[in-house]
mmCIF file of C-alpha atoms in Angstrom:
data_model
loop_
_atom_site.group_PDB
_atom_site.id
_atom_site.type_symbol
_atom_site.label_atom_id
_atom_site.label_comp_id
_atom_site.label_asym_id
_atom_site.label_seq_id
_atom_site.Cartn_x
_atom_site.Cartn_y
_atom_site.Cartn_z
ATOM 1 C CA UNK A 1 50.568 -8.700 -22.963
ATOM 2 C CA UNK A 2 50.010 -7.317 -19.485
ATOM 3 C CA UNK A 3 52.775 -4.762 -19.935
ATOM 4 C CA UNK A 4 51.367 -3.663 -23.281
ATOM 5 C CA UNK A 5 47.942 -3.265 -21.747
ATOM 6 C CA UNK A 6 49.357 -1.387 -18.764
ATOM 7 C CA UNK A 7 51.195 1.028 -21.076
ATOM 8 C CA UNK A 8 48.084 1.512 -23.204
ATOM 9 C CA UNK A 9 45.786 2.135 -20.236
ATOM 10 C CA UNK A 10 48.294 4.432 -18.612
ATOM 11 C CA UNK A 11 48.629 6.594 -21.742
ATOM 12 C CA UNK A 12 44.835 6.711 -22.176
ATOM 13 C CA UNK A 13 44.396 7.699 -18.534
ATOM 14 C CA UNK A 14 46.932 10.513 -18.851
ATOM 15 C CA UNK A 15 45.143 11.702 -22.002
ATOM 16 C CA UNK A 16 41.829 11.475 -20.128
ATOM 17 C CA UNK A 17 43.152 13.884 -17.502
ATOM 18 C CA UNK A 18 43.750 16.441 -20.230
ATOM 19 C CA UNK A 19 40.152 16.028 -21.374
ATOM 20 C CA UNK A 20 40.658 13.835 -24.473
ATOM 21 C CA UNK A 21 37.329 12.074 -24.881
ATOM 22 C CA UNK A 22 38.450 9.508 -27.525
ATOM 23 C CA UNK A 23 41.104 8.193 -25.125
ATOM 24 C CA UNK A 24 38.551 8.016 -22.306
ATOM 25 C CA UNK A 25 36.085 6.223 -24.548
ATOM 26 C CA UNK A 26 38.695 3.606 -25.503
ATOM 27 C CA UNK A 27 39.813 3.220 -21.891
ATOM 28 C CA UNK A 28 36.276 2.618 -20.606
ATOM 29 C CA UNK A 29 35.496 0.259 -23.486
ATOM 30 C CA UNK A 30 38.469 -1.921 -22.474
ATOM 31 C CA UNK A 31 37.858 -1.576 -18.754
ATOM 32 C CA UNK A 32 34.222 -2.741 -18.778
ATOM 33 C CA UNK A 33 34.878 -6.398 -19.779
ATOM 34 C CA UNK A 34 38.018 -6.467 -17.628
ATOM 35 C CA UNK A 35 36.086 -5.220 -14.594
ATOM 36 C CA UNK A 36 33.218 -7.656 -15.254
ATOM 37 C CA UNK A 37 35.741 -10.513 -14.993
ATOM 38 C CA UNK A 38 37.517 -8.963 -11.987
ATOM 39 C CA UNK A 39 34.287 -8.413 -10.050
ATOM 40 C CA UNK A 40 32.689 -11.652 -11.316
ATOM 41 C CA UNK A 41 35.461 -13.677 -9.662
ATOM 42 C CA UNK A 42 34.555 -12.099 -6.322
ATOM 43 C CA UNK A 43 30.749 -11.807 -6.432
ATOM 44 C CA UNK A 44 28.146 -14.452 -7.227
ATOM 45 C CA UNK A 45 25.125 -12.548 -8.519
ATOM 46 C CA UNK A 46 25.314 -11.308 -12.116
ATOM 47 C CA UNK A 47 23.119 -8.290 -11.320
ATOM 48 C CA UNK A 48 25.370 -7.367 -8.399
ATOM 49 C CA UNK A 49 28.411 -7.619 -10.696
ATOM 50 C CA UNK A 50 26.855 -5.153 -13.115
ATOM 51 C CA UNK A 51 25.951 -2.821 -10.220
ATOM 52 C CA UNK A 52 29.499 -2.913 -8.900
ATOM 53 C CA UNK A 53 31.035 -2.395 -12.349
ATOM 54 C CA UNK A 54 28.870 0.709 -12.769
ATOM 55 C CA UNK A 55 29.918 1.964 -9.330
ATOM 56 C CA UNK A 56 33.566 1.385 -10.226
ATOM 57 C CA UNK A 57 33.186 3.387 -13.451
ATOM 58 C CA UNK A 58 31.643 6.267 -11.508
ATOM 59 C CA UNK A 59 34.449 6.073 -8.913
ATOM 60 C CA UNK A 60 37.085 6.080 -11.662
ATOM 61 C CA UNK A 61 35.446 9.158 -13.137
ATOM 62 C CA UNK A 62 35.318 10.967 -9.791
ATOM 63 C CA UNK A 63 38.813 9.940 -8.693
ATOM 64 C CA UNK A 64 40.539 10.335 -12.062
ATOM 65 C CA UNK A 65 42.503 13.269 -10.659
ATOM 66 C CA UNK A 66 44.163 10.965 -8.099
ATOM 67 C CA UNK A 67 45.995 8.988 -10.786
ATOM 68 C CA UNK A 68 49.588 10.053 -11.345
ATOM 69 C CA UNK A 69 51.359 9.165 -14.574
ATOM 70 C CA UNK A 70 54.532 7.932 -12.852
ATOM 71 C CA UNK A 71 52.597 5.167 -11.051
ATOM 72 C CA UNK A 72 51.142 1.983 -12.529
ATOM 73 C CA UNK A 73 47.522 2.196 -13.614
ATOM 74 C CA UNK A 74 46.396 -1.336 -12.713
ATOM 75 C CA UNK A 75 47.055 -1.120 -8.925
ATOM 76 C CA UNK A 76 45.146 2.188 -8.913
ATOM 77 C CA UNK A 77 42.248 0.552 -10.778
ATOM 78 C CA UNK A 78 42.276 -2.526 -8.533
ATOM 79 C CA UNK A 79 42.192 -0.371 -5.390
ATOM 80 C CA UNK A 80 39.069 1.410 -6.660
ATOM 81 C CA UNK A 81 37.493 -1.903 -7.684
ATOM 82 C CA UNK A 82 38.246 -3.545 -4.324
ATOM 83 C CA UNK A 83 36.721 -0.595 -2.454
ATOM 84 C CA UNK A 84 33.583 -0.814 -4.606
ATOM 85 C CA UNK A 85 33.280 -4.559 -3.922
ATOM 86 C CA UNK A 86 33.704 -3.990 -0.182
ATOM 87 C CA UNK A 87 31.048 -1.239 -0.311
ATOM 88 C CA UNK A 88 28.684 -3.559 -2.161
ATOM 89 C CA UNK A 89 29.241 -6.371 0.344
ATOM 90 C CA UNK A 90 28.569 -4.013 3.246
ATOM 91 C CA UNK A 91 25.471 -2.625 1.535
ATOM 92 C CA UNK A 92 24.140 -6.147 0.961
ATOM 93 C CA UNK A 93 24.740 -7.037 4.606
ATOM 94 C CA UNK A 94 22.928 -3.891 5.755
ATOM 95 C CA UNK A 95 20.044 -4.592 3.355
ATOM 96 C CA UNK A 96 19.591 -8.139 4.545
ATOM 97 C CA UNK A 97 19.526 -6.936 8.159
ATOM 98 C CA UNK A 98 16.898 -4.304 7.305
ATOM 99 C CA UNK A 99 14.706 -6.382 5.073
ATOM 100 C CA UNK A 100 11.659 -7.591 6.902
ATOM 101 C CA UNK A 101 11.223 -11.281 6.546
ATOM 102 C CA UNK A 102 7.822 -12.257 5.281
ATOM 103 C CA UNK A 103 7.960 -15.141 7.711
ATOM 104 C CA UNK A 104 8.316 -12.752 10.636
ATOM 105 C CA UNK A 105 5.318 -10.867 9.291
ATOM 106 C CA UNK A 106 3.201 -14.000 9.195
ATOM 107 C CA UNK A 107 3.700 -14.468 5.467
ATOM 108 C CA UNK A 108 5.307 -17.597 4.012
ATOM 109 C CA UNK A 109 8.877 -17.286 2.646
ATOM 110 C CA UNK A 110 9.150 -17.951 -1.076
ATOM 111 C CA UNK A 111 11.048 -20.997 -2.235
ATOM 112 C CA UNK A 112 14.531 -20.133 -3.464
ATOM 113 C CA UNK A 113 14.139 -21.988 -6.760
ATOM 114 C CA UNK A 114 10.975 -20.153 -7.688
ATOM 115 C CA UNK A 115 11.175 -18.588 -11.114
ATOM 116 C CA UNK A 116 7.555 -18.412 -12.149
ATOM 117 C CA UNK A 117 4.735 -16.503 -10.451
ATOM 118 C CA UNK A 118 3.462 -18.681 -7.665
ATOM 119 C CA UNK A 119 0.406 -16.839 -6.446
ATOM 120 C CA UNK A 120 -1.496 -20.117 -6.871
ATOM 121 C CA UNK A 121 0.452 -21.593 -3.945
ATOM 122 C CA UNK A 122 -0.556 -18.805 -1.583
ATOM 123 C CA UNK A 123 -3.341 -19.183 0.887
ATOM 124 C CA UNK A 124 -6.538 -17.266 0.017
ATOM 125 C CA UNK A 125 -5.784 -14.996 2.983
ATOM 126 C CA UNK A 126 -2.357 -14.048 1.578
ATOM 127 C CA UNK A 127 -3.617 -13.831 -1.947
ATOM 128 C CA UNK A 128 -6.289 -11.405 -0.812
ATOM 129 C CA UNK A 129 -3.728 -9.306 1.055
ATOM 130 C CA UNK A 130 -1.418 -9.296 -1.965
ATOM 131 C CA UNK A 131 -4.128 -8.342 -4.428
ATOM 132 C CA UNK A 132 -5.238 -5.483 -2.171
ATOM 133 C CA UNK A 133 -1.844 -3.796 -2.592
ATOM 134 C CA UNK A 134 -1.251 -0.956 -5.045
ATOM 135 C CA UNK A 135 0.417 -2.173 -8.262
ATOM 136 C CA UNK A 136 3.914 -0.895 -7.476
ATOM 137 C CA UNK A 137 3.985 -2.528 -4.008
ATOM 138 C CA UNK A 138 2.501 -5.799 -5.256
ATOM 139 C CA UNK A 139 5.068 -5.955 -8.024
ATOM 140 C CA UNK A 140 7.924 -5.399 -5.547
ATOM 141 C CA UNK A 141 6.690 -8.101 -3.131
ATOM 142 C CA UNK A 142 6.067 -10.567 -5.962
ATOM 143 C CA UNK A 143 9.461 -10.069 -7.584
ATOM 144 C CA UNK A 144 11.430 -10.392 -4.359
ATOM 145 C CA UNK A 145 9.505 -12.930 -2.369
ATOM 146 C CA UNK A 146 7.585 -14.948 -4.915
ATOM 147 C CA UNK A 147 9.925 -14.926 -7.883
ATOM 148 C CA UNK A 148 13.080 -15.008 -5.766
ATOM 149 C CA UNK A 149 14.887 -12.063 -7.367
ATOM 150 C CA UNK A 150 17.500 -10.120 -5.405
ATOM 151 C CA UNK A 151 16.652 -6.495 -4.676
ATOM 152 C CA UNK A 152 19.142 -5.320 -7.305
ATOM 153 C CA UNK A 153 17.705 -7.669 -9.909
ATOM 154 C CA UNK A 154 14.130 -6.707 -9.068
ATOM 155 C CA UNK A 155 15.009 -3.012 -9.193
ATOM 156 C CA UNK A 156 16.643 -3.461 -12.597
ATOM 157 C CA UNK A 157 13.549 -5.259 -13.900
ATOM 158 C CA UNK A 158 11.140 -2.491 -12.908
ATOM 159 C CA UNK A 159 13.594 0.331 -13.734
ATOM 160 C CA UNK A 160 13.649 1.672 -10.166
ATOM 161 C CA UNK A 161 16.478 2.321 -7.758
ATOM 162 C CA UNK A 162 17.167 -0.362 -5.160
ATOM 163 C CA UNK A 163 16.211 2.104 -2.408
ATOM 164 C CA UNK A 164 12.840 2.832 -4.027
ATOM 165 C CA UNK A 165 12.155 -0.868 -4.508
ATOM 166 C CA UNK A 166 12.983 -1.622 -0.874
ATOM 167 C CA UNK A 167 10.603 1.094 0.285
ATOM 168 C CA UNK A 168 7.815 -0.294 -1.940
ATOM 169 C CA UNK A 169 8.373 -3.842 -0.691
ATOM 170 C CA UNK A 170 8.523 -2.724 2.936
ATOM 171 C CA UNK A 171 5.275 -0.784 2.602
ATOM 172 C CA UNK A 172 3.760 -3.775 0.870
ATOM 173 C CA UNK A 173 4.667 -6.128 3.754
ATOM 174 C CA UNK A 174 3.247 -3.725 6.295
ATOM 175 C CA UNK A 175 0.016 -3.329 4.363
ATOM 176 C CA UNK A 176 -0.291 -7.110 3.955
ATOM 177 C CA UNK A 177 0.255 -7.667 7.644
ATOM 178 C CA UNK A 178 -2.338 -5.017 8.524
ATOM 179 C CA UNK A 179 -4.770 -6.591 6.064
ATOM 180 C CA UNK A 180 -4.312 -10.085 7.566
ATOM 181 C CA UNK A 181 -4.519 -8.822 11.146
ATOM 182 C CA UNK A 182 -7.740 -6.953 10.346
ATOM 183 C CA UNK A 183 -9.200 -10.112 8.795
ATOM 184 C CA UNK A 184 -8.281 -12.223 11.840
ATOM 185 C CA UNK A 185 -9.714 -9.638 14.184
ATOM 186 C CA UNK A 186 -12.962 -9.665 12.224
ATOM 187 C CA UNK A 187 -13.063 -13.453 12.369
ATOM 188 C CA UNK A 188 -12.406 -13.534 16.118
ATOM 189 C CA UNK A 189 -14.891 -10.774 16.790
ATOM 190 C CA UNK A 190 -17.565 -12.438 14.613
ATOM 191 C CA UNK J 1 21.441 1.519 -9.890
ATOM 192 C CA UNK J 2 18.772 2.305 -12.365
ATOM 193 C CA UNK J 3 17.947 0.087 -15.305
ATOM 194 C CA UNK J 4 20.509 1.706 -17.641
ATOM 195 C CA UNK J 5 23.230 -0.451 -19.113
ATOM 196 C CA UNK J 6 26.896 -0.162 -18.206
ATOM 197 C CA UNK J 7 27.736 0.874 -21.765
ATOM 198 C CA UNK J 8 25.181 3.729 -21.543
ATOM 199 C CA UNK J 9 26.752 4.847 -18.280
ATOM 200 C CA UNK J 10 30.203 4.828 -19.919
ATOM 201 C CA UNK J 11 28.856 7.100 -22.674
ATOM 202 C CA UNK J 12 27.453 9.499 -20.059
ATOM 203 C CA UNK J 13 30.817 9.574 -18.274
ATOM 204 C CA UNK J 14 32.630 10.308 -21.533
ATOM 205 C CA UNK J 15 30.182 13.156 -22.151
ATOM 206 C CA UNK J 16 30.885 14.531 -18.655
ATOM 207 C CA UNK J 17 34.680 14.528 -19.115
ATOM 208 C CA UNK J 18 36.574 17.739 -18.443
ATOM 209 C CA UNK J 19 40.332 18.333 -18.119
ATOM 210 C CA UNK J 20 41.815 18.405 -14.624
ATOM 211 C CA UNK J 21 45.193 18.599 -12.916
ATOM 212 C CA UNK J 22 46.384 15.387 -11.276
ATOM 213 C CA UNK J 23 46.646 15.411 -7.488
ATOM 214 C CA UNK J 24 49.959 16.576 -5.991
ATOM 215 C CA UNK J 25 52.547 13.922 -5.088
ATOM 216 C CA UNK J 26 52.306 12.748 -1.488
ATOM 217 C CA UNK J 27 55.721 14.158 -0.630
ATOM 218 C CA UNK J 28 54.678 17.559 -2.015
ATOM 219 C CA UNK J 29 51.452 17.476 0.008
ATOM 220 C CA UNK J 30 53.278 16.429 3.196
ATOM 221 C CA UNK J 31 56.023 19.023 2.652
ATOM 222 C CA UNK J 32 53.400 21.745 2.208
ATOM 223 C CA UNK J 33 51.779 20.818 5.530
ATOM 224 C CA UNK J 34 55.158 20.807 7.281
ATOM 225 C CA UNK J 35 56.207 24.100 5.641
ATOM 226 C CA UNK J 36 53.006 25.779 6.833
ATOM 227 C CA UNK J 37 53.596 24.387 10.324
ATOM 228 C CA UNK J 38 57.153 25.800 10.361
ATOM 229 C CA UNK J 39 55.828 29.163 9.165
ATOM 230 C CA UNK J 40 53.148 29.193 11.883
ATOM 231 C CA UNK J 41 55.701 28.254 14.567
ATOM 232 C CA UNK J 42 58.144 30.893 13.338
ATOM 233 C CA UNK J 43 55.463 33.587 13.259
ATOM 234 C CA UNK J 44 54.066 32.854 16.738
ATOM 235 C CA UNK J 45 57.523 32.451 18.290
ATOM 236 C CA UNK J 46 58.641 35.730 16.768
ATOM 237 C CA UNK J 47 55.497 37.487 18.037
ATOM 238 C CA UNK J 48 55.529 35.994 21.552
ATOM 239 C CA UNK J 49 59.296 35.780 21.965
ATOM 240 C CA UNK J 50 58.953 32.190 23.227
ATOM 241 C CA UNK J 51 61.124 29.721 21.354
ATOM 242 C CA UNK J 52 61.297 25.932 21.772
ATOM 243 C CA UNK J 53 63.864 24.897 24.392
ATOM 244 C CA UNK J 54 66.073 23.113 21.920
ATOM 245 C CA UNK J 55 69.287 23.859 23.821
ATOM 246 C CA UNK J 56 67.850 23.222 27.310
ATOM 247 C CA UNK J 57 69.786 20.288 28.840
ATOM 248 C CA UNK J 58 67.155 19.874 31.608
ATOM 249 C CA UNK J 59 64.564 19.121 28.915
ATOM 250 C CA UNK J 60 66.719 16.516 27.181
ATOM 251 C CA UNK J 61 67.696 14.845 30.458
ATOM 252 C CA UNK J 62 64.044 14.152 31.347
ATOM 253 C CA UNK J 63 63.193 10.770 29.774
ATOM 254 C CA UNK J 64 59.412 11.320 29.950
ATOM 255 C CA UNK J 65 59.627 14.642 28.125
ATOM 256 C CA UNK J 66 61.882 13.203 25.457
ATOM 257 C CA UNK J 67 59.604 10.171 25.033
ATOM 258 C CA UNK J 68 56.531 12.433 24.681
ATOM 259 C CA UNK J 69 58.354 14.579 22.104
ATOM 260 C CA UNK J 70 59.267 11.477 20.125
ATOM 261 C CA UNK J 71 55.719 10.104 20.426
ATOM 262 C CA UNK J 72 54.189 13.352 19.157
ATOM 263 C CA UNK J 73 56.602 13.409 16.212
ATOM 264 C CA UNK J 74 55.784 9.825 15.228
ATOM 265 C CA UNK J 75 52.049 10.459 15.727
ATOM 266 C CA UNK J 76 52.248 13.531 13.470
ATOM 267 C CA UNK J 77 54.121 11.732 10.692
ATOM 268 C CA UNK J 78 51.953 8.605 10.899
ATOM 269 C CA UNK J 79 48.639 10.465 11.016
ATOM 270 C CA UNK J 80 49.483 12.771 8.111
ATOM 271 C CA UNK J 81 50.702 9.869 5.975
ATOM 272 C CA UNK J 82 47.561 7.881 6.872
ATOM 273 C CA UNK J 83 45.302 10.800 5.893
ATOM 274 C CA UNK J 84 47.051 11.849 2.688
ATOM 275 C CA UNK J 85 47.914 8.365 1.368
ATOM 276 C CA UNK J 86 44.452 7.088 2.281
ATOM 277 C CA UNK J 87 42.951 9.569 -0.179
ATOM 278 C CA UNK J 88 44.864 8.117 -3.138
ATOM 279 C CA UNK J 89 43.685 4.772 -4.571
ATOM 280 C CA UNK J 90 46.568 2.305 -4.678
ATOM 281 C CA UNK J 91 48.433 3.904 -1.761
ATOM 282 C CA UNK J 92 46.538 1.910 0.869
ATOM 283 C CA UNK J 93 49.625 -0.013 2.083
ATOM 284 C CA UNK J 94 51.337 3.295 2.896
ATOM 285 C CA UNK J 95 48.158 4.565 4.561
ATOM 286 C CA UNK J 96 47.984 1.375 6.657
ATOM 287 C CA UNK J 97 51.596 1.882 7.735
ATOM 288 C CA UNK J 98 50.667 5.446 8.722
ATOM 289 C CA UNK J 99 47.718 4.211 10.761
ATOM 290 C CA UNK J 100 49.935 1.676 12.537
ATOM 291 C CA UNK J 101 52.552 4.346 13.356
ATOM 292 C CA UNK J 102 49.943 6.822 14.536
ATOM 293 C CA UNK J 103 48.077 4.220 16.600
ATOM 294 C CA UNK J 104 51.250 2.919 18.227
ATOM 295 C CA UNK J 105 52.393 6.458 18.958
ATOM 296 C CA UNK J 106 48.998 7.315 20.500
ATOM 297 C CA UNK J 107 49.221 4.270 22.779
ATOM 298 C CA UNK J 108 52.796 5.186 23.648
ATOM 299 C CA UNK J 109 51.780 8.769 24.408
ATOM 300 C CA UNK J 110 49.007 7.661 26.766
ATOM 301 C CA UNK J 111 51.521 5.335 28.408
ATOM 302 C CA UNK J 112 54.011 8.201 28.814
ATOM 303 C CA UNK J 113 51.271 10.429 30.234
ATOM 304 C CA UNK J 114 50.283 7.793 32.771
ATOM 305 C CA UNK J 115 53.943 7.233 33.572
ATOM 306 C CA UNK J 116 54.240 10.980 34.234
ATOM 307 C CA UNK J 117 51.091 10.988 36.414
ATOM 308 C CA UNK J 118 52.393 8.021 38.409
ATOM 309 C CA UNK J 119 55.866 9.488 38.767
ATOM 310 C CA UNK J 120 55.059 13.138 39.325
ATOM 311 C CA UNK J 121 51.382 13.252 40.500
ATOM 312 C CA UNK J 122 50.295 15.464 43.360
ATOM 313 C CA UNK J 123 49.728 18.647 41.341
ATOM 314 C CA UNK J 124 46.361 20.372 41.901
ATOM 315 C CA UNK J 125 44.113 18.972 39.152
ATOM 316 C CA UNK J 126 42.168 22.262 38.714
ATOM 317 C CA UNK J 127 45.286 24.244 37.861
ATOM 318 C CA UNK J 128 46.387 21.429 35.629
ATOM 319 C CA UNK J 129 43.153 21.694 33.608
ATOM 320 C CA UNK J 130 43.616 25.431 33.013
ATOM 321 C CA UNK J 131 47.236 25.034 31.905
ATOM 322 C CA UNK J 132 46.329 21.983 29.803
ATOM 323 C CA UNK J 133 43.512 23.847 28.050
ATOM 324 C CA UNK J 134 45.956 26.640 27.248
ATOM 325 C CA UNK J 135 48.527 24.201 25.781
ATOM 326 C CA UNK J 136 45.803 22.405 23.816
ATOM 327 C CA UNK J 137 44.513 25.701 22.400
ATOM 328 C CA UNK J 138 48.067 26.742 21.471
ATOM 329 C CA UNK J 139 48.692 23.417 19.699
ATOM 330 C CA UNK J 140 45.377 23.672 17.835
ATOM 331 C CA UNK J 141 46.172 27.229 16.732
ATOM 332 C CA UNK J 142 49.538 26.077 15.369
ATOM 333 C CA UNK J 143 47.784 23.163 13.661
ATOM 334 C CA UNK J 144 45.273 25.242 11.705
ATOM 335 C CA UNK J 145 47.379 26.140 8.616
ATOM 336 C CA UNK J 146 48.610 22.567 8.232
ATOM 337 C CA UNK J 147 45.139 21.141 8.817
ATOM 338 C CA UNK J 148 43.693 23.451 6.161
ATOM 339 C CA UNK J 149 46.376 22.391 3.679
ATOM 340 C CA UNK J 150 45.749 18.712 4.467
ATOM 341 C CA UNK J 151 42.010 19.270 3.961
ATOM 342 C CA UNK J 152 42.698 20.837 0.577
ATOM 343 C CA UNK J 153 44.736 17.809 -0.485
ATOM 344 C CA UNK J 154 42.008 15.503 0.829
ATOM 345 C CA UNK J 155 39.441 17.385 -1.242
ATOM 346 C CA UNK J 156 41.553 16.746 -4.352
ATOM 347 C CA UNK J 157 41.845 13.055 -3.477
ATOM 348 C CA UNK J 158 39.297 10.308 -2.993
ATOM 349 C CA UNK J 159 39.147 9.468 0.715
ATOM 350 C CA UNK J 160 37.029 6.416 1.509
ATOM 351 C CA UNK J 161 35.620 7.985 4.686
ATOM 352 C CA UNK J 162 35.763 11.766 4.643
ATOM 353 C CA UNK J 163 35.143 12.182 8.388
ATOM 354 C CA UNK J 164 37.777 9.634 9.388
ATOM 355 C CA UNK J 165 40.311 11.099 6.948
ATOM 356 C CA UNK J 166 39.646 14.610 8.289
ATOM 357 C CA UNK J 167 39.939 13.422 11.887
ATOM 358 C CA UNK J 168 43.286 11.736 11.330
ATOM 359 C CA UNK J 169 44.559 14.750 9.349
ATOM 360 C CA UNK J 170 43.541 17.007 12.247
ATOM 361 C CA UNK J 171 45.269 14.692 14.713
ATOM 362 C CA UNK J 172 48.433 14.796 12.601
ATOM 363 C CA UNK J 173 48.456 18.564 12.254
ATOM 364 C CA UNK J 174 47.723 18.995 15.971
ATOM 365 C CA UNK J 175 50.545 16.597 16.849
ATOM 366 C CA UNK J 176 52.905 18.860 14.935
ATOM 367 C CA UNK J 177 51.532 21.807 16.928
ATOM 368 C CA UNK J 178 51.895 19.844 20.163
ATOM 369 C CA UNK J 179 55.571 19.086 19.393
ATOM 370 C CA UNK J 180 56.304 22.824 19.584
ATOM 371 C CA UNK J 181 54.046 23.411 22.594
ATOM 372 C CA UNK J 182 55.696 20.495 24.388
ATOM 373 C CA UNK J 183 59.161 21.805 23.618
ATOM 374 C CA UNK J 184 58.192 25.283 24.836
ATOM 375 C CA UNK J 185 56.053 24.510 27.897
ATOM 376 C CA UNK J 186 57.740 24.589 31.297
ATOM 377 C CA UNK J 187 54.842 23.136 33.333
ATOM 378 C CA UNK J 188 56.058 19.799 34.585
ATOM 379 C CA UNK J 189 53.033 18.199 36.322
ATOM 380 C CA UNK J 190 51.993 14.687 35.353
ATOM 381 C CA UNK J 191 48.319 15.504 34.718
ATOM 382 C CA UNK J 192 49.317 18.482 32.610
ATOM 383 C CA UNK J 193 51.645 16.369 30.511
ATOM 384 C CA UNK J 194 48.899 13.797 29.974
ATOM 385 C CA UNK J 195 46.000 16.180 29.253
ATOM 386 C CA UNK J 196 47.765 19.134 27.642
ATOM 387 C CA UNK J 197 50.417 17.346 25.593
ATOM 388 C CA UNK J 198 49.947 13.577 25.221
ATOM 389 C CA UNK J 199 46.229 13.628 24.455
ATOM 390 C CA UNK J 200 46.362 16.631 22.093
ATOM 391 C CA UNK J 201 46.178 14.481 18.909
ATOM 392 C CA UNK J 202 43.129 12.646 20.246
ATOM 393 C CA UNK J 203 41.320 15.830 21.323
ATOM 394 C CA UNK J 204 42.182 17.539 18.024
ATOM 395 C CA UNK J 205 40.932 14.574 16.001
ATOM 396 C CA UNK J 206 37.622 14.615 17.860
ATOM 397 C CA UNK J 207 37.193 18.413 17.825
ATOM 398 C CA UNK J 208 38.258 19.171 14.267
ATOM 399 C CA UNK J 209 37.087 16.119 12.326
ATOM 400 C CA UNK J 210 33.627 17.484 11.598
ATOM 401 C CA UNK J 211 34.581 21.065 10.571
ATOM 402 C CA UNK J 212 37.449 19.781 8.410
ATOM 403 C CA UNK J 213 35.191 17.171 6.806
ATOM 404 C CA UNK J 214 32.802 20.024 5.945
ATOM 405 C CA UNK J 215 35.657 21.943 4.324
ATOM 406 C CA UNK J 216 36.800 18.883 2.385
ATOM 407 C CA UNK J 217 33.253 18.416 1.144
ATOM 408 C CA UNK J 218 32.950 22.060 0.094
ATOM 409 C CA UNK J 219 36.301 22.075 -1.662
ATOM 410 C CA UNK J 220 35.685 18.834 -3.536
ATOM 411 C CA UNK J 221 35.158 19.444 -7.260
ATOM 412 C CA UNK J 222 31.607 18.896 -8.435
ATOM 413 C CA UNK J 223 31.515 15.349 -9.791
ATOM 414 C CA UNK J 224 29.313 13.231 -11.961
ATOM 415 C CA UNK J 225 26.061 12.369 -10.195
ATOM 416 C CA UNK J 226 24.641 8.974 -11.073
#
């Protein structure tokens, strides 16, 4: 079974290098579910799995010239997949270091099991700060910190890149903090 | 990633497909680098009339010189294997072995250099710097053809970290250059041996990594942009 698959993938990959699109189409169609399982065993979040599978497909496309017919295809594929998983893990670690905690900004952390909008649980002060945000920033803050979505999941929901979503959320936190600080200053001054 | 599905991405990749030549075998890439090095050595030796002291018994009876020659050879082989194999998915074990060889050789070379300084010190350091700079420049000049070839092969591969791969390729090519310089040079001071011969791979890696990474980037085929 494995040998048959290896032979099939290898012949499709060789045909791909000569520019045969039907072979490439068949190869990718078989690789997608295989990679979903391969990555799924190593990553927890379903959205992250899909992100990594897409990155692997792009890497395969870019590195397709590095495959040589006399070598096995699966180790080549696994090496690309492992590198993509490592990249994703590093990216996640960097993101979590960069993300500004709402708690540090004087805003309550969302509960991890939250799945429904929970604006009702917010204090009037926070609700006011949240509603003062532009739509795109409010949506980013709500998805990540009120609904509990990961950045990748939230980005997929709004159809934005993860980088764009992070920027929106970051600007949102800053604006909320400024809003709350201004309110407190007013109260103290008054 | 944007909101597109994986199946849509696959369709885009299929649409972007164009024929290409597979990357050269590692042994072909390594042989090309070595062949260019031999050509560069032959050309410069023929022009300058200075040939490596292969038959010089004084050279072979000096354990430090022999150890440095061996260290440079191992560093060259290890660094080039690390760079070239590291650019091919699935060849990581070979690349790791190259890194281990190159790293061990670099440590050994520094040890040999310090051994030479301890055993032969006393040379004027200023003069040593001038002679060392000359040997370093000579080794770098001999390394250029091989480094360019290695960069070309890197551009056809898929290195994980372009700058690191270029740096180690430069160190490997410069080690090859330093083998010849070491076998030709008659300056025997400890500081000179350390700065002008033993540390050549390190200096070359630091000096050439950025320009070679730029070349690798420029020579890389335009690829699908997500």
